[in-house]
Tab-separated table of C-alpha atoms in Angstrom:
chain	number	residue	atom	x	y	z
Z	52	MET	CA	141.802	256.439	-35.589
Z	53	ASN	CA	139.625	253.793	-33.928
Z	54	LYS	CA	137.913	250.868	-35.820
Z	55	ARG	CA	134.370	252.627	-35.416
Z	56	ASP	CA	135.749	256.076	-37.004
Z	57	TYR	CA	137.491	254.055	-39.720
Z	58	MET	CA	134.082	252.224	-40.476
Z	59	ASN	CA	132.536	255.580	-40.794
Z	60	THR	CA	134.701	257.463	-42.839
Z	61	SER	CA	136.378	254.778	-45.380
Z	62	VAL	CA	133.111	253.892	-47.054
Z	63	GLN	CA	133.422	257.407	-48.511
Z	64	GLU	CA	136.990	257.192	-49.467
Z	65	PRO	CA	138.086	256.725	-53.001
Z	66	PRO	CA	138.802	253.469	-54.067
Z	67	LEU	CA	142.639	252.076	-54.164
Z	68	ASP	CA	142.654	251.731	-57.935
Z	69	TYR	CA	144.849	249.415	-59.916
Z	70	SER	CA	143.064	249.455	-62.948
Z	71	PHE	CA	144.488	249.432	-66.399
Z	72	ARG	CA	147.927	248.459	-65.222
Z	73	SER	CA	148.708	245.026	-67.179
Z	74	ILE	CA	149.005	243.414	-63.818
Z	75	HIS	CA	149.631	239.587	-64.274
Z	76	VAL	CA	149.888	238.362	-60.823
Z	77	ILE	CA	148.278	239.833	-57.495
Z	78	GLN	CA	151.767	240.075	-56.126
Z	79	ASP	CA	152.693	242.743	-58.423
Z	80	LEU	CA	150.290	245.131	-56.748
Z	81	VAL	CA	152.885	245.665	-53.911
Z	82	ASN	CA	155.296	247.339	-56.378
Z	83	GLU	CA	152.726	249.074	-58.331
Z	84	GLU	CA	151.414	252.709	-57.815
Z	85	PRO	CA	147.656	253.030	-57.591
Z	86	ARG	CA	146.049	255.459	-60.142
Z	87	THR	CA	145.299	258.953	-58.792
Z	88	GLY	CA	141.857	260.372	-58.610
Z	89	LEU	CA	140.397	263.764	-57.930
Z	90	ARG	CA	140.543	262.880	-54.201
Z	91	PRO	CA	143.814	261.812	-52.722
Z	92	LEU	CA	143.848	258.288	-50.716
Z	93	LYS	CA	144.032	258.616	-46.901
Z	94	ARG	CA	146.351	256.626	-45.273
Z	95	SER	CA	146.887	255.220	-41.738
Z	96	LYS	CA	150.007	255.894	-39.801
Z	97	SER	CA	151.756	252.585	-41.158
Z	98	GLY	CA	151.128	253.920	-44.807
Z	99	LYS	CA	148.205	251.571	-45.573
Z	100	SER	CA	145.157	252.734	-47.513
Z	101	LEU	CA	142.065	253.391	-45.454
Z	102	THR	CA	139.507	252.603	-48.348
Z	103	GLN	CA	136.958	249.717	-48.277
Z	104	SER	CA	137.236	249.592	-52.332
Z	105	LEU	CA	139.772	247.593	-54.531
Z	106	TRP	CA	139.591	248.140	-58.205
Z	107	LEU	CA	141.700	245.505	-60.267
Z	108	ASN	CA	139.755	245.629	-63.394
Z	109	ASN	CA	141.124	245.896	-67.072
Z	110	ASN	CA	144.286	243.762	-66.102
Z	111	VAL	CA	145.399	240.172	-67.001
Z	112	LEU	CA	144.869	238.401	-63.637
Z	113	ASN	CA	144.397	234.623	-64.468
Z	114	ASP	CA	143.995	233.780	-60.614
Z	115	LEU	CA	144.027	235.379	-57.148
Z	116	ARG	CA	146.842	233.602	-55.488
Z	117	ASP	CA	148.112	235.385	-52.428
Z	118	PHE	CA	145.157	237.893	-52.564
Z	119	ASN	CA	144.736	237.669	-48.777
Z	120	GLN	CA	148.155	238.517	-47.965
Z	121	VAL	CA	148.646	241.418	-50.547
Z	122	ALA	CA	145.375	242.924	-49.365
Z	123	SER	CA	146.773	243.003	-45.994
Z	124	GLN	CA	150.105	244.720	-47.197
Z	125	LEU	CA	147.934	247.468	-49.126
Z	126	LEU	CA	144.935	247.894	-46.635
Z	127	GLU	CA	144.571	249.091	-43.022
Z	128	HIS	CA	141.607	246.899	-42.556
Z	129	PRO	CA	141.290	244.284	-45.343
Z	130	GLU	CA	138.658	242.406	-43.688
Z	131	ASN	CA	136.369	245.398	-44.395
Z	132	LEU	CA	136.430	245.432	-48.064
Z	133	ALA	CA	133.125	246.195	-49.542
Z	134	TRP	CA	134.018	246.572	-53.094
Z	135	ILE	CA	136.052	244.510	-55.440
Z	136	ASP	CA	136.118	245.232	-58.909
Z	137	LEU	CA	137.724	242.067	-61.038
Z	138	SER	CA	136.097	242.861	-64.256
Z	139	PHE	CA	137.965	242.608	-67.667
Z	140	ASN	CA	140.678	240.053	-66.319
Z	141	ASP	CA	141.146	236.200	-67.476
Z	142	LEU	CA	139.767	234.725	-64.409
Z	143	THR	CA	138.329	231.354	-65.276
Z	144	SER	CA	136.700	230.526	-61.923
Z	145	ILE	CA	135.417	232.365	-58.637
Z	146	ASP	CA	138.309	231.942	-56.336
Z	147	PRO	CA	137.332	230.966	-52.759
Z	148	VAL	CA	139.463	233.603	-51.386
Z	149	LEU	CA	136.796	236.110	-52.305
Z	150	THR	CA	134.457	234.291	-49.878
Z	151	THR	CA	136.437	235.559	-46.895
Z	152	PHE	CA	135.584	239.070	-47.271
Z	153	PHE	CA	132.372	239.054	-45.146
Z	154	ASN	CA	131.665	242.783	-45.745
Z	155	LEU	CA	131.854	242.501	-49.511
Z	156	SER	CA	128.672	244.237	-50.818
Z	157	VAL	CA	129.794	244.805	-54.451
Z	158	LEU	CA	131.728	242.139	-56.653
Z	159	TYR	CA	132.273	242.950	-60.353
Z	160	LEU	CA	133.303	239.851	-62.473
Z	161	HIS	CA	132.167	240.765	-65.833
Z	162	GLY	CA	134.334	240.362	-68.762
Z	163	ASN	CA	136.177	237.589	-67.596
Z	164	SER	CA	136.443	233.828	-68.681
Z	165	ILE	CA	134.362	231.988	-66.013
Z	166	GLN	CA	133.015	228.977	-67.560
Z	167	HIS	CA	130.373	227.406	-65.068
Z	168	LEU	CA	127.234	228.914	-63.666
Z	169	GLY	CA	127.527	226.691	-60.565
Z	170	GLU	CA	130.788	228.909	-59.743
Z	171	VAL	CA	128.314	231.598	-58.339
Z	172	ASN	CA	127.233	228.978	-55.624
Z	173	LYS	CA	130.588	229.955	-53.852
Z	174	LEU	CA	129.383	233.281	-52.982
Z	175	ALA	CA	126.238	232.233	-51.009
Z	176	VAL	CA	128.353	232.677	-47.801
Z	177	LEU	CA	128.647	236.342	-48.347
Z	178	PRO	CA	125.906	237.949	-46.218
Z	179	ARG	CA	126.174	241.401	-47.370
Z	180	LEU	CA	126.704	240.995	-51.188
Z	181	ARG	CA	124.157	243.057	-52.896
Z	182	SER	CA	125.512	243.578	-56.367
Z	183	LEU	CA	127.299	240.990	-58.583
Z	184	THR	CA	128.052	241.214	-62.308
Z	185	LEU	CA	128.770	238.176	-64.416
Z	186	HIS	CA	127.946	239.333	-68.071
Z	187	GLY	CA	130.625	238.873	-70.859
Z	188	ASN	CA	131.746	235.249	-69.104
Z	189	PRO	CA	131.467	232.192	-71.216
Z	190	MET	CA	128.914	231.099	-68.608
Z	191	GLU	CA	126.349	232.785	-70.537
Z	192	GLU	CA	126.078	230.088	-72.921
Z	193	GLU	CA	125.000	227.777	-70.262
Z	194	LYS	CA	121.155	226.700	-70.061
Z	195	GLY	CA	119.740	228.589	-67.096
Z	196	TYR	CA	121.717	231.837	-67.794
Z	197	ARG	CA	119.603	234.867	-68.909
Z	198	VAL	CA	120.778	238.453	-69.926
Z	199	PRO	CA	117.742	240.538	-68.497
Z	200	GLY	CA	116.968	240.359	-64.932
Z	201	SER	CA	118.381	239.168	-61.914
Z	202	VAL	CA	117.368	236.560	-59.302
Z	203	GLU	CA	116.557	236.511	-55.634
Z	204	MET	CA	118.220	233.935	-53.535
Z	205	PRO	CA	115.989	231.477	-51.535
Z	206	MET	CA	115.111	232.435	-48.085
Z	207	GLY	CA	117.040	229.922	-45.627
Z	208	LEU	CA	120.373	230.484	-47.216
Z	209	HIS	CA	120.555	233.942	-45.556
Z	210	ASP	CA	118.283	235.804	-43.293
Z	211	ARG	CA	116.798	237.682	-46.161
Z	212	PRO	CA	116.527	237.393	-49.765
Z	213	ARG	CA	119.417	238.270	-51.829
Z	214	ARG	CA	119.561	239.653	-55.611
Z	215	TRP	CA	121.953	237.855	-58.060
Z	216	PRO	CA	122.090	239.397	-61.679
Z	217	MET	CA	121.824	237.481	-64.843
Z	218	ILE	CA	120.641	234.028	-63.585
Z	219	SER	CA	117.186	232.497	-64.999
Z	220	GLU	CA	114.527	231.348	-62.577
Z	221	THR	CA	114.737	227.968	-64.148
Z	222	SER	CA	118.486	227.708	-63.390
Z	223	PRO	CA	119.362	224.170	-62.126
Z	224	HIS	CA	121.844	225.969	-59.436
Z	225	PHE	CA	118.982	227.546	-57.437
Z	226	ASN	CA	115.785	226.402	-56.233
Z	227	GLN	CA	112.556	228.466	-55.731
Z	228	ILE	CA	114.270	231.791	-56.906
Z	229	LYS	CA	112.088	234.696	-58.288
Z	230	VAL	CA	113.260	237.199	-60.940
Z	231	ILE	CA	113.440	240.756	-59.822
Z	232	PRO	CA	114.502	243.773	-61.831
Z	233	PHE	CA	118.074	245.334	-62.095
Z	234	CYS	CA	119.510	247.632	-59.489
Z	235	PHE	CA	122.102	249.808	-60.421
Z	236	ILE	CA	124.707	251.309	-58.211
Z	237	CYS	CA	126.675	254.604	-58.877
Z	238	TRP	CA	129.800	255.815	-57.458
Z	239	ASP	CA	129.411	259.112	-55.787
Z	240	SER	CA	132.906	260.723	-56.281
Z	241	ALA	CA	132.039	263.982	-54.398
């Protein structure tokens, strides 16, 4: 399968799902079996998954050490990861490793232990990021964080406006931002 064919089919593939596995460190993924869904995972000749979605939610991860190496062992094309779910773990910051996945469009970080709203700034380098969840983190207590709504990143950081949930237009971390309504994403399992 060439790379173009891969890009056309992998978006429709089910996620590589390691949710609810009590995983403490990323390296444990190599020896853990992913959850099975209604549709089987497609694999390359080398046995790696052809998906663009990696779900690690509801575990006990507190850092993402060796994330790139493990992703390379599990995924045929880790550079094409489009959806990472790290919700409901014990992460205290947004690891810079997440900024290396330039095709990332969905990142779930809600229900972690991220303390500082400024952590979100690290993600400004991701050109395709469209959905980011942050609720349920201690950063909610910081001035400038607001539950309803989302923000648009200022022009100039990217070639078009970006939407970020849950940050107020008065946030000291962004200038000239505009509050816009939420956009919900649904997973189509068909």
